[in-house]
Amino acid sequence: VKANWEQLYDDHAAALVLYARQWLRSVSDAEDAVQDAFVRLLKSPRHFGDRPVPILYQAVKWAALDRLRRMDRLGKREEAFVDPEAAEGFFENVLEHEERRAQLEAALSTLPEAQREVLTLHIWGGLSFREIGTTLGISPNTAASRYRYALKSLSESLDKRELIA
Amino acid sequence: MNSAPDPNDPFDSLSRELASFRPVAPSAALKQRIRSAVQTSTSRPLEAGVVDGSGLSRARTLAIWAGIAAAVVMSCSLFAVRMAVQPTRAEEPEIATSVSGEEAEVVAAEIEEETLWFDGELTGIVDTGEGPPMWKVRCETVRRTAWSDGQGATQIRFEPEERLLFIPVSYN
Protein backbone atom coordinates (compact mmCIF):
# COMPACT_ATOMS: atom_id res chain seq x y z
CA VAL A 1 0.00 0.00 0.00
CA LYS A 2 2.78 2.38 0.85
CA ALA A 3 4.17 1.96 -2.63
CA ASN A 4 0.80 2.55 -4.23
CA TRP A 5 -0.44 5.41 -2.12
CA GLU A 6 -0.19 7.85 -5.00
CA GLN A 7 -2.59 5.74 -7.02
CA LEU A 8 -4.93 5.67 -4.04
CA TYR A 9 -4.57 9.41 -3.81
CA ASP A 10 -5.29 9.95 -7.50
CA ASP A 11 -8.36 7.76 -7.32
CA HIS A 12 -9.86 9.14 -4.14
CA ALA A 13 -8.43 12.53 -3.20
CA ALA A 14 -11.32 14.59 -4.51
CA ALA A 15 -13.91 12.35 -2.86
CA LEU A 16 -11.90 12.32 0.36
CA VAL A 17 -11.83 16.11 0.45
CA LEU A 18 -15.57 16.15 -0.21
CA TYR A 19 -16.06 13.66 2.60
CA ALA A 20 -13.99 15.76 5.01
CA ARG A 21 -16.02 18.81 4.09
CA GLN A 22 -19.02 17.21 5.66
CA TRP A 23 -17.50 18.44 8.90
CA LEU A 24 -15.09 21.13 7.74
CA ARG A 25 -16.33 24.04 5.71
CA SER A 26 -13.21 25.21 3.99
CA VAL A 27 -11.38 23.28 1.32
CA SER A 28 -8.04 24.00 2.96
CA ASP A 29 -9.17 22.53 6.28
CA ALA A 30 -10.52 19.49 4.48
CA GLU A 31 -7.25 19.09 2.60
CA ASP A 32 -5.35 19.25 5.87
CA ALA A 33 -7.56 16.47 7.20
CA VAL A 34 -6.82 14.37 4.11
CA GLN A 35 -3.12 15.03 4.57
CA ASP A 36 -3.32 14.01 8.21
CA ALA A 37 -5.03 10.78 7.25
CA PHE A 38 -2.55 9.83 4.54
CA VAL A 39 0.45 10.63 6.68
CA ARG A 40 -0.90 8.68 9.58
CA LEU A 41 -1.62 5.63 7.51
CA LEU A 42 1.62 5.77 5.59
CA LYS A 43 3.53 5.92 8.83
CA SER A 44 1.63 2.88 10.05
CA PRO A 45 0.88 0.88 6.89
CA ARG A 46 -0.28 -2.08 8.96
CA HIS A 47 -3.46 -0.11 9.59
CA PHE A 48 -4.29 -0.30 5.90
CA GLY A 49 -4.76 -4.04 5.85
CA ASP A 50 -5.76 -5.62 2.58
CA ARG A 51 -8.70 -3.25 2.01
CA PRO A 52 -7.18 0.19 2.20
CA VAL A 53 -10.00 2.30 0.80
CA PRO A 54 -12.49 1.98 3.69
CA ILE A 55 -9.64 2.55 6.15
CA LEU A 56 -8.63 5.66 4.25
CA TYR A 57 -12.11 7.16 4.45
CA GLN A 58 -12.31 6.21 8.10
CA ALA A 59 -9.01 7.96 8.78
CA VAL A 60 -10.20 11.09 6.97
CA LYS A 61 -13.33 11.19 9.10
CA TRP A 62 -11.28 10.90 12.27
CA ALA A 63 -8.92 13.60 11.10
CA ALA A 64 -11.78 15.93 10.17
CA LEU A 65 -13.55 15.42 13.50
CA ASP A 66 -10.27 15.88 15.29
CA ARG A 67 -9.75 19.18 13.55
CA LEU A 68 -13.33 20.23 14.25
CA ARG A 69 -12.86 19.56 17.94
CA ARG A 70 -9.68 21.58 17.92
CA MET A 71 -11.52 24.48 16.30
CA ASP A 72 -14.27 24.13 18.85
CA ARG A 73 -11.71 24.27 21.61
CA LEU A 74 -10.17 27.40 20.19
CA GLY A 75 -13.56 29.03 19.68
CA LYS A 76 -13.34 28.77 15.92
CA ARG A 77 -15.96 26.14 15.35
CA GLU A 78 -18.12 28.46 13.31
CA GLU A 79 -15.36 28.52 10.72
CA ALA A 80 -15.82 24.83 10.13
CA PHE A 81 -19.56 24.70 9.61
CA VAL A 82 -20.68 23.58 6.24
CA ASP A 83 -22.58 26.48 4.79
CA PRO A 84 -22.96 26.29 1.02
CA GLU A 85 -24.07 29.90 0.87
CA ALA A 86 -20.77 31.09 2.26
CA ALA A 87 -18.37 28.30 1.46
CA GLU A 88 -16.68 27.13 -1.68
CA GLY A 89 -18.71 24.71 -3.77
CA PHE A 90 -18.61 20.98 -3.30
CA PHE A 91 -18.56 20.16 -6.99
CA GLU A 92 -16.76 21.36 -10.04
CA ASN A 93 -18.62 24.07 -11.78
CA VAL A 94 -20.06 23.10 -15.14
CA LEU A 95 -21.56 26.23 -16.60
CA GLU A 96 -24.69 24.71 -18.13
CA HIS A 97 -25.47 22.90 -14.88
CA GLU A 98 -24.61 25.68 -12.49
CA GLU A 99 -28.14 26.20 -11.22
CA ARG A 100 -28.66 22.49 -10.69
CA ARG A 101 -25.32 22.20 -8.94
CA ALA A 102 -26.30 24.92 -6.51
CA GLN A 103 -29.62 23.19 -5.84
CA LEU A 104 -27.89 19.89 -5.21
CA GLU A 105 -25.33 21.38 -2.87
CA ALA A 106 -28.00 23.19 -0.90
CA ALA A 107 -30.11 20.03 -0.71
CA LEU A 108 -27.13 17.93 0.34
CA SER A 109 -26.43 20.31 3.18
CA THR A 110 -29.86 19.66 4.65
CA LEU A 111 -29.37 15.90 4.87
CA PRO A 112 -28.74 14.35 8.26
CA GLU A 113 -25.05 13.65 8.75
CA ALA A 114 -25.46 9.87 8.85
CA GLN A 115 -27.27 9.85 5.53
CA ARG A 116 -24.99 12.33 3.85
CA GLU A 117 -21.84 10.43 4.63
CA VAL A 118 -23.27 7.19 3.28
CA LEU A 119 -24.32 9.01 0.14
CA THR A 120 -20.88 10.53 -0.28
CA LEU A 121 -19.10 7.26 0.31
CA HIS A 122 -21.29 5.38 -2.16
CA ILE A 123 -21.73 7.92 -4.94
CA TRP A 124 -18.40 9.71 -5.01
CA GLY A 125 -16.21 7.33 -3.05
CA GLY A 126 -17.43 4.33 -4.99
CA LEU A 127 -17.60 2.20 -1.85
CA SER A 128 -19.94 -0.76 -1.70
CA PHE A 129 -22.42 -0.96 1.16
CA ARG A 130 -20.24 -3.63 2.72
CA GLU A 131 -17.23 -1.31 2.57
CA ILE A 132 -19.31 1.55 3.95
CA GLY A 133 -20.33 -0.72 6.78
CA THR A 134 -16.66 -1.35 7.52
CA THR A 135 -15.88 2.35 7.36
CA LEU A 136 -18.69 3.48 9.63
CA GLY A 137 -19.01 0.47 11.87
CA ILE A 138 -22.56 -0.31 10.77
CA SER A 139 -24.11 -3.24 8.95
CA PRO A 140 -24.30 -3.24 5.15
CA ASN A 141 -28.09 -3.28 5.42
CA THR A 142 -28.05 -0.17 7.59
CA ALA A 143 -25.77 1.50 5.08
CA ALA A 144 -28.15 0.62 2.26
CA SER A 145 -31.12 1.93 4.24
CA ARG A 146 -29.42 5.21 4.96
CA TYR A 147 -28.56 5.54 1.32
CA ARG A 148 -32.21 5.04 0.31
CA TYR A 149 -33.38 7.52 2.92
CA ALA A 150 -30.79 10.01 1.71
CA LEU A 151 -31.95 9.76 -1.88
CA LYS A 152 -35.58 10.05 -0.83
CA SER A 153 -34.90 13.13 1.28
CA LEU A 154 -32.77 14.63 -1.42
CA SER A 155 -35.43 14.02 -4.04
CA GLU A 156 -38.10 15.69 -1.91
CA SER A 157 -35.85 18.60 -1.11
CA LEU A 158 -35.00 19.12 -4.76
CA ASP A 159 -38.66 18.97 -5.74
CA LYS A 160 -39.44 21.72 -3.23
CA ARG A 161 -36.63 23.86 -4.52
CA GLU A 162 -37.81 23.43 -8.07
CA LEU A 163 -41.33 24.48 -7.07
CA ILE A 164 -39.97 27.57 -5.34
CA ALA A 165 -37.83 28.39 -8.34
CA MET B 1 -21.52 3.35 -8.49
CA ASN B 2 -21.60 2.49 -12.13
CA SER B 3 -24.18 -0.26 -12.12
CA ALA B 4 -26.71 -0.66 -14.90
CA PRO B 5 -29.91 1.41 -14.70
CA ASP B 6 -32.63 -0.17 -12.60
CA PRO B 7 -36.09 0.64 -14.04
CA ASN B 8 -37.68 -0.29 -10.70
CA ASP B 9 -35.57 2.13 -8.76
CA PRO B 10 -37.34 5.50 -8.43
CA PHE B 11 -34.10 7.15 -7.40
CA ASP B 12 -31.88 5.67 -10.06
CA SER B 13 -31.87 8.80 -12.18
CA LEU B 14 -31.11 10.95 -9.16
CA SER B 15 -28.18 8.80 -8.11
CA ARG B 16 -26.83 8.95 -11.64
CA GLU B 17 -27.26 12.68 -11.76
CA LEU B 18 -25.39 13.01 -8.48
CA ALA B 19 -22.57 10.86 -9.79
CA SER B 20 -22.27 13.13 -12.81
CA PHE B 21 -21.13 15.96 -10.55
CA ARG B 22 -17.46 15.66 -9.81
CA PRO B 23 -16.18 16.77 -6.41
CA VAL B 24 -13.84 19.75 -6.47
CA ALA B 25 -10.32 18.46 -6.96
CA PRO B 26 -7.83 19.20 -4.19
CA SER B 27 -5.10 21.70 -4.79
CA ALA B 28 -2.13 20.51 -6.78
CA ALA B 29 0.10 21.05 -3.78
CA LEU B 30 -1.68 18.58 -1.52
CA LYS B 31 -0.05 15.50 -2.97
CA GLN B 32 3.38 17.04 -2.63
CA ARG B 33 2.63 18.09 0.93
CA ILE B 34 1.76 14.52 1.82
CA ARG B 35 4.87 13.22 0.10
CA SER B 36 7.06 15.69 1.94
CA ALA B 37 5.40 15.02 5.26
CA VAL B 38 5.91 11.29 4.94
CA GLN B 39 9.53 11.65 3.88
CA THR B 40 10.48 14.10 6.62
CA SER B 41 8.49 12.75 9.53
CA THR B 42 10.55 10.94 12.08
CA SER B 43 9.88 8.34 14.66
CA ARG B 44 11.79 7.95 17.84
CA PRO B 45 11.46 5.74 20.86
CA LEU B 46 10.02 7.43 23.89
CA GLU B 47 11.70 6.21 27.01
CA ALA B 48 10.17 8.64 29.44
CA GLY B 49 9.01 12.18 29.55
CA VAL B 50 6.82 14.81 31.04
CA VAL B 51 4.69 17.51 29.60
CA ASP B 52 4.46 20.29 32.13
CA GLY B 53 2.06 23.13 31.63
CA SER B 54 3.65 25.47 34.12
CA GLY B 55 5.75 27.33 31.57
CA LEU B 56 8.88 26.96 33.65
CA SER B 57 12.37 27.34 32.34
CA ARG B 58 13.72 24.42 30.40
CA ALA B 59 16.33 23.52 32.97
CA ARG B 60 13.85 23.66 35.78
CA THR B 61 11.31 21.74 33.80
CA LEU B 62 13.86 19.07 33.07
CA ALA B 63 14.78 18.85 36.71
CA ILE B 64 11.15 18.54 37.70
CA TRP B 65 10.62 16.05 34.95
CA ALA B 66 13.47 13.89 36.15
CA GLY B 67 12.06 13.85 39.65
CA ILE B 68 8.56 13.09 38.55
CA ALA B 69 9.68 10.42 36.11
CA ALA B 70 11.74 8.73 38.79
CA ALA B 71 8.81 8.79 41.18
CA VAL B 72 6.46 7.42 38.57
CA VAL B 73 8.83 4.63 37.62
CA MET B 74 9.36 3.65 41.21
CA SER B 75 5.73 3.79 42.25
CA CYS B 76 4.45 2.05 39.16
CA SER B 77 7.22 -0.41 38.53
CA LEU B 78 4.75 -3.29 38.46
CA PHE B 79 3.26 -1.94 35.29
CA ALA B 80 6.42 -0.24 34.13
CA VAL B 81 4.66 3.00 33.51
CA ARG B 82 7.38 5.46 32.85
CA MET B 83 5.77 8.49 31.49
CA ALA B 84 3.29 11.02 32.70
CA VAL B 85 1.76 13.73 30.61
CA GLN B 86 0.04 16.77 31.96
CA PRO B 87 -1.36 18.88 29.19
CA THR B 88 -2.81 22.24 29.94
CA ARG B 89 -5.56 24.07 28.18
CA ALA B 90 -5.10 24.87 24.53
CA GLU B 91 -5.21 28.57 25.30
CA GLU B 92 -1.90 28.19 27.09
CA PRO B 93 0.51 26.98 24.44
CA GLU B 94 3.64 27.48 26.51
CA ILE B 95 3.99 23.91 27.58
CA ALA B 96 7.46 22.56 27.99
CA THR B 97 8.01 19.04 26.82
CA SER B 98 11.05 16.95 27.35
CA VAL B 99 11.82 13.76 25.58
CA SER B 100 14.69 11.65 26.71
CA GLY B 101 17.09 9.88 24.42
CA GLU B 102 19.99 10.95 22.31
CA GLU B 103 17.88 13.47 20.46
CA ALA B 104 16.46 14.90 23.65
CA GLU B 105 15.06 18.33 23.23
CA VAL B 106 12.66 20.67 24.89
CA VAL B 107 9.81 22.01 22.87
CA ALA B 108 6.54 23.68 23.49
CA ALA B 109 3.45 21.63 23.09
CA GLU B 110 -0.25 21.91 23.02
CA ILE B 111 -2.23 18.80 23.63
CA GLU B 112 -5.88 18.62 22.90
CA GLU B 113 -7.76 17.05 25.71
CA GLU B 114 -10.65 16.17 23.46
CA THR B 115 -8.52 13.99 21.27
CA LEU B 116 -7.32 11.77 24.03
CA TRP B 117 -10.03 9.26 23.51
CA PHE B 118 -10.25 9.64 19.82
CA ASP B 119 -9.40 6.50 17.96
CA GLY B 120 -7.31 5.48 20.91
CA GLU B 121 -4.51 7.82 20.10
CA LEU B 122 -3.13 10.97 21.55
CA THR B 123 -2.84 13.82 19.13
CA GLY B 124 -1.27 17.11 19.91
CA ILE B 125 0.58 19.96 18.34
CA VAL B 126 4.21 20.46 19.11
CA ASP B 127 5.83 23.74 18.27
CA THR B 128 9.55 24.21 18.53
CA GLY B 129 8.96 27.81 19.51
CA GLU B 130 11.19 29.01 16.70
CA GLY B 131 8.65 29.48 13.99
CA PRO B 132 7.58 26.87 11.46
CA PRO B 133 7.48 24.01 11.05
CA MET B 134 4.97 22.94 13.60
CA TRP B 135 4.72 19.31 14.39
CA LYS B 136 1.92 17.02 15.17
CA VAL B 137 2.80 14.38 17.66
CA ARG B 138 0.93 11.17 17.57
CA CYS B 139 1.17 8.24 19.84
CA GLU B 140 0.07 5.17 17.98
CA THR B 141 -1.29 3.19 20.81
CA VAL B 142 -4.33 1.51 22.15
CA ARG B 143 -6.81 3.48 24.21
CA ARG B 144 -5.16 5.46 26.96
CA THR B 145 -6.17 5.83 30.50
CA ALA B 146 -6.66 9.47 31.34
CA TRP B 147 -7.91 11.19 34.40
CA SER B 148 -8.26 14.69 35.71
CA ASP B 149 -6.21 16.08 38.55
CA GLY B 150 -9.20 18.15 39.63
CA GLN B 151 -7.56 21.39 38.56
CA GLY B 152 -8.32 21.34 34.87
CA ALA B 153 -5.31 19.33 33.83
CA THR B 154 -5.34 15.80 32.51
CA GLN B 155 -2.90 13.04 33.19
CA ILE B 156 -2.20 10.31 30.69
CA ARG B 157 -0.09 7.25 31.19
CA PHE B 158 2.10 5.67 28.56
CA GLU B 159 3.62 2.28 28.43
CA PRO B 160 7.39 2.16 28.18
CA GLU B 161 9.08 2.15 24.82
CA GLU B 162 6.11 3.49 23.01
CA ARG B 163 6.90 5.43 19.93
CA LEU B 164 5.79 8.94 19.28
CA LEU B 165 5.51 10.03 15.69
CA PHE B 166 6.53 13.58 14.98
CA ILE B 167 4.77 14.63 11.83
CA PRO B 168 5.29 18.04 10.29
CA VAL B 169 2.11 19.84 9.41
CA SER B 170 1.54 23.03 7.55
CA TYR B 171 -0.32 25.18 10.00
CA ASN B 172 0.03 28.80 9.06
Coordinates of C-alpha atoms in Angstrom, one line a residue:
Chain A
V1 CA 0.0 0.0 0.0
K2 CA 2.8 2.4 0.8
A3 CA 4.2 2.0 -2.6
N4 CA 0.8 2.6 -4.2
W5 CA -0.4 5.4 -2.1
E6 CA -0.2 7.8 -5.0
Q7 CA -2.6 5.7 -7.0
L8 CA -4.9 5.7 -4.0
Y9 CA -4.6 9.4 -3.8
D10 CA -5.3 9.9 -7.5
D11 CA -8.4 7.8 -7.3
H12 CA -9.9 9.1 -4.1
A13 CA -8.4 12.5 -3.2
A14 CA -11.3 14.6 -4.5
A15 CA -13.9 12.4 -2.9
L16 CA -11.9 12.3 0.4
V17 CA -11.8 16.1 0.4
L18 CA -15.6 16.2 -0.2
Y19 CA -16.1 13.7 2.6
A20 CA -14.0 15.8 5.0
R21 CA -16.0 18.8 4.1
Q22 CA -19.0 17.2 5.7
W23 CA -17.5 18.4 8.9
L24 CA -15.1 21.1 7.7
R25 CA -16.3 24.0 5.7
S26 CA -13.2 25.2 4.0
V27 CA -11.4 23.3 1.3
S28 CA -8.0 24.0 3.0
D29 CA -9.2 22.5 6.3
A30 CA -10.5 19.5 4.5
E31 CA -7.2 19.1 2.6
D32 CA -5.4 19.3 5.9
A33 CA -7.6 16.5 7.2
V34 CA -6.8 14.4 4.1
Q35 CA -3.1 15.0 4.6
D36 CA -3.3 14.0 8.2
A37 CA -5.0 10.8 7.2
F38 CA -2.6 9.8 4.5
V39 CA 0.5 10.6 6.7
R40 CA -0.9 8.7 9.6
L41 CA -1.6 5.6 7.5
L42 CA 1.6 5.8 5.6
K43 CA 3.5 5.9 8.8
S44 CA 1.6 2.9 10.1
P45 CA 0.9 0.9 6.9
R46 CA -0.3 -2.1 9.0
H47 CA -3.5 -0.1 9.6
F48 CA -4.3 -0.3 5.9
G49 CA -4.8 -4.0 5.9
D50 CA -5.8 -5.6 2.6
R51 CA -8.7 -3.3 2.0
P52 CA -7.2 0.2 2.2
V53 CA -10.0 2.3 0.8
P54 CA -12.5 2.0 3.7
I55 CA -9.6 2.5 6.1
L56 CA -8.6 5.7 4.3
Y57 CA -12.1 7.2 4.5
Q58 CA -12.3 6.2 8.1
A59 CA -9.0 8.0 8.8
V60 CA -10.2 11.1 7.0
K61 CA -13.3 11.2 9.1
W62 CA -11.3 10.9 12.3
A63 CA -8.9 13.6 11.1
A64 CA -11.8 15.9 10.2
L65 CA -13.5 15.4 13.5
D66 CA -10.3 15.9 15.3
R67 CA -9.7 19.2 13.5
L68 CA -13.3 20.2 14.2
R69 CA -12.9 19.6 17.9
R70 CA -9.7 21.6 17.9
M71 CA -11.5 24.5 16.3
D72 CA -14.3 24.1 18.9
R73 CA -11.7 24.3 21.6
L74 CA -10.2 27.4 20.2
G75 CA -13.6 29.0 19.7
K76 CA -13.3 28.8 15.9
R77 CA -16.0 26.1 15.3
E78 CA -18.1 28.5 13.3
E79 CA -15.4 28.5 10.7
A80 CA -15.8 24.8 10.1
F81 CA -19.6 24.7 9.6
V82 CA -20.7 23.6 6.2
D83 CA -22.6 26.5 4.8
P84 CA -23.0 26.3 1.0
E85 CA -24.1 29.9 0.9
A86 CA -20.8 31.1 2.3
A87 CA -18.4 28.3 1.5
E88 CA -16.7 27.1 -1.7
G89 CA -18.7 24.7 -3.8
F90 CA -18.6 21.0 -3.3
F91 CA -18.6 20.2 -7.0
E92 CA -16.8 21.4 -10.0
N93 CA -18.6 24.1 -11.8
V94 CA -20.1 23.1 -15.1
L95 CA -21.6 26.2 -16.6
E96 CA -24.7 24.7 -18.1
H97 CA -25.5 22.9 -14.9
E98 CA -24.6 25.7 -12.5
E99 CA -28.1 26.2 -11.2
R100 CA -28.7 22.5 -10.7
R101 CA -25.3 22.2 -8.9
A102 CA -26.3 24.9 -6.5
Q103 CA -29.6 23.2 -5.8
L104 CA -27.9 19.9 -5.2
E105 CA -25.3 21.4 -2.9
A106 CA -28.0 23.2 -0.9
A107 CA -30.1 20.0 -0.7
L108 CA -27.1 17.9 0.3
S109 CA -26.4 20.3 3.2
T110 CA -29.9 19.7 4.6
L111 CA -29.4 15.9 4.9
P112 CA -28.7 14.3 8.3
E113 CA -25.0 13.6 8.7
A114 CA -25.5 9.9 8.9
Q115 CA -27.3 9.8 5.5
R116 CA -25.0 12.3 3.8
E117 CA -21.8 10.4 4.6
V118 CA -23.3 7.2 3.3
L119 CA -24.3 9.0 0.1
T120 CA -20.9 10.5 -0.3
L121 CA -19.1 7.3 0.3
H122 CA -21.3 5.4 -2.2
I123 CA -21.7 7.9 -4.9
W124 CA -18.4 9.7 -5.0
G125 CA -16.2 7.3 -3.0
G126 CA -17.4 4.3 -5.0
L127 CA -17.6 2.2 -1.8
S128 CA -19.9 -0.8 -1.7
F129 CA -22.4 -1.0 1.2
R130 CA -20.2 -3.6 2.7
E131 CA -17.2 -1.3 2.6
I132 CA -19.3 1.6 3.9
G133 CA -20.3 -0.7 6.8
T134 CA -16.7 -1.3 7.5
T135 CA -15.9 2.3 7.4
L136 CA -18.7 3.5 9.6
G137 CA -19.0 0.5 11.9
I138 CA -22.6 -0.3 10.8
S139 CA -24.1 -3.2 9.0
P140 CA -24.3 -3.2 5.1
N141 CA -28.1 -3.3 5.4
T142 CA -28.1 -0.2 7.6
A143 CA -25.8 1.5 5.1
A144 CA -28.1 0.6 2.3
S145 CA -31.1 1.9 4.2
R146 CA -29.4 5.2 5.0
Y147 CA -28.6 5.5 1.3
R148 CA -32.2 5.0 0.3
Y149 CA -33.4 7.5 2.9
A150 CA -30.8 10.0 1.7
L151 CA -31.9 9.8 -1.9
K152 CA -35.6 10.0 -0.8
S153 CA -34.9 13.1 1.3
L154 CA -32.8 14.6 -1.4
S155 CA -35.4 14.0 -4.0
E156 CA -38.1 15.7 -1.9
S157 CA -35.8 18.6 -1.1
L158 CA -35.0 19.1 -4.8
D159 CA -38.7 19.0 -5.7
K160 CA -39.4 21.7 -3.2
R161 CA -36.6 23.9 -4.5
E162 CA -37.8 23.4 -8.1
L163 CA -41.3 24.5 -7.1
I164 CA -40.0 27.6 -5.3
A165 CA -37.8 28.4 -8.3
Chain B
M1 CA -21.5 3.4 -8.5
N2 CA -21.6 2.5 -12.1
S3 CA -24.2 -0.3 -12.1
A4 CA -26.7 -0.7 -14.9
P5 CA -29.9 1.4 -14.7
D6 CA -32.6 -0.2 -12.6
P7 CA -36.1 0.6 -14.0
N8 CA -37.7 -0.3 -10.7
D9 CA -35.6 2.1 -8.8
P10 CA -37.3 5.5 -8.4
F11 CA -34.1 7.1 -7.4
D12 CA -31.9 5.7 -10.1
S13 CA -31.9 8.8 -12.2
L14 CA -31.1 11.0 -9.2
S15 CA -28.2 8.8 -8.1
R16 CA -26.8 9.0 -11.6
E17 CA -27.3 12.7 -11.8
L18 CA -25.4 13.0 -8.5
A19 CA -22.6 10.9 -9.8
S20 CA -22.3 13.1 -12.8
F21 CA -21.1 16.0 -10.6
R22 CA -17.5 15.7 -9.8
P23 CA -16.2 16.8 -6.4
V24 CA -13.8 19.7 -6.5
A25 CA -10.3 18.5 -7.0
P26 CA -7.8 19.2 -4.2
S27 CA -5.1 21.7 -4.8
A28 CA -2.1 20.5 -6.8
A29 CA 0.1 21.1 -3.8
L30 CA -1.7 18.6 -1.5
K31 CA -0.1 15.5 -3.0
Q32 CA 3.4 17.0 -2.6
R33 CA 2.6 18.1 0.9
I34 CA 1.8 14.5 1.8
R35 CA 4.9 13.2 0.1
S36 CA 7.1 15.7 1.9
A37 CA 5.4 15.0 5.3
V38 CA 5.9 11.3 4.9
Q39 CA 9.5 11.7 3.9
T40 CA 10.5 14.1 6.6
S41 CA 8.5 12.8 9.5
T42 CA 10.5 10.9 12.1
S43 CA 9.9 8.3 14.7
R44 CA 11.8 7.9 17.8
P45 CA 11.5 5.7 20.9
L46 CA 10.0 7.4 23.9
E47 CA 11.7 6.2 27.0
A48 CA 10.2 8.6 29.4
G49 CA 9.0 12.2 29.6
V50 CA 6.8 14.8 31.0
V51 CA 4.7 17.5 29.6
D52 CA 4.5 20.3 32.1
G53 CA 2.1 23.1 31.6
S54 CA 3.6 25.5 34.1
G55 CA 5.7 27.3 31.6
L56 CA 8.9 27.0 33.7
S57 CA 12.4 27.3 32.3
R58 CA 13.7 24.4 30.4
A59 CA 16.3 23.5 33.0
R60 CA 13.9 23.7 35.8
T61 CA 11.3 21.7 33.8
L62 CA 13.9 19.1 33.1
A63 CA 14.8 18.9 36.7
I64 CA 11.1 18.5 37.7
W65 CA 10.6 16.0 34.9
A66 CA 13.5 13.9 36.1
G67 CA 12.1 13.9 39.6
I68 CA 8.6 13.1 38.5
A69 CA 9.7 10.4 36.1
A70 CA 11.7 8.7 38.8
A71 CA 8.8 8.8 41.2
V72 CA 6.5 7.4 38.6
V73 CA 8.8 4.6 37.6
M74 CA 9.4 3.7 41.2
S75 CA 5.7 3.8 42.3
C76 CA 4.5 2.1 39.2
S77 CA 7.2 -0.4 38.5
L78 CA 4.8 -3.3 38.5
F79 CA 3.3 -1.9 35.3
A80 CA 6.4 -0.2 34.1
V81 CA 4.7 3.0 33.5
R82 CA 7.4 5.5 32.8
M83 CA 5.8 8.5 31.5
A84 CA 3.3 11.0 32.7
V85 CA 1.8 13.7 30.6
Q86 CA 0.0 16.8 32.0
P87 CA -1.4 18.9 29.2
T88 CA -2.8 22.2 29.9
R89 CA -5.6 24.1 28.2
A90 CA -5.1 24.9 24.5
E91 CA -5.2 28.6 25.3
E92 CA -1.9 28.2 27.1
P93 CA 0.5 27.0 24.4
E94 CA 3.6 27.5 26.5
I95 CA 4.0 23.9 27.6
A96 CA 7.5 22.6 28.0
T97 CA 8.0 19.0 26.8
S98 CA 11.1 17.0 27.4
V99 CA 11.8 13.8 25.6
S100 CA 14.7 11.6 26.7
G101 CA 17.1 9.9 24.4
E102 CA 20.0 10.9 22.3
E103 CA 17.9 13.5 20.5
A104 CA 16.5 14.9 23.7
E105 CA 15.1 18.3 23.2
V106 CA 12.7 20.7 24.9
V107 CA 9.8 22.0 22.9
A108 CA 6.5 23.7 23.5
A109 CA 3.5 21.6 23.1
E110 CA -0.2 21.9 23.0
I111 CA -2.2 18.8 23.6
E112 CA -5.9 18.6 22.9
E113 CA -7.8 17.1 25.7
E114 CA -10.7 16.2 23.5
T115 CA -8.5 14.0 21.3
L116 CA -7.3 11.8 24.0
W117 CA -10.0 9.3 23.5
F118 CA -10.3 9.6 19.8
D119 CA -9.4 6.5 18.0
G120 CA -7.3 5.5 20.9
E121 CA -4.5 7.8 20.1
L122 CA -3.1 11.0 21.5
T123 CA -2.8 13.8 19.1
G124 CA -1.3 17.1 19.9
I125 CA 0.6 20.0 18.3
V126 CA 4.2 20.5 19.1
D127 CA 5.8 23.7 18.3
T128 CA 9.6 24.2 18.5
G129 CA 9.0 27.8 19.5
E130 CA 11.2 29.0 16.7
G131 CA 8.6 29.5 14.0
P132 CA 7.6 26.9 11.5
P133 CA 7.5 24.0 11.1
M134 CA 5.0 22.9 13.6
W135 CA 4.7 19.3 14.4
K136 CA 1.9 17.0 15.2
V137 CA 2.8 14.4 17.7
R138 CA 0.9 11.2 17.6
C139 CA 1.2 8.2 19.8
E140 CA 0.1 5.2 18.0
T141 CA -1.3 3.2 20.8
V142 CA -4.3 1.5 22.2
R143 CA -6.8 3.5 24.2
R144 CA -5.2 5.5 27.0
T145 CA -6.2 5.8 30.5
A146 CA -6.7 9.5 31.3
W147 CA -7.9 11.2 34.4
S148 CA -8.3 14.7 35.7
D149 CA -6.2 16.1 38.5
G150 CA -9.2 18.1 39.6
Q151 CA -7.6 21.4 38.6
G152 CA -8.3 21.3 34.9
A153 CA -5.3 19.3 33.8
T154 CA -5.3 15.8 32.5
Q155 CA -2.9 13.0 33.2
I156 CA -2.2 10.3 30.7
R157 CA -0.1 7.2 31.2
F158 CA 2.1 5.7 28.6
E159 CA 3.6 2.3 28.4
P160 CA 7.4 2.2 28.2
E161 CA 9.1 2.2 24.8
E162 CA 6.1 3.5 23.0
R163 CA 6.9 5.4 19.9
L164 CA 5.8 8.9 19.3
L165 CA 5.5 10.0 15.7
F166 CA 6.5 13.6 15.0
I167 CA 4.8 14.6 11.8
P168 CA 5.3 18.0 10.3
V169 CA 2.1 19.8 9.4
S170 CA 1.5 23.0 7.5
Y171 CA -0.3 25.2 10.0
N172 CA 0.0 28.8 9.1

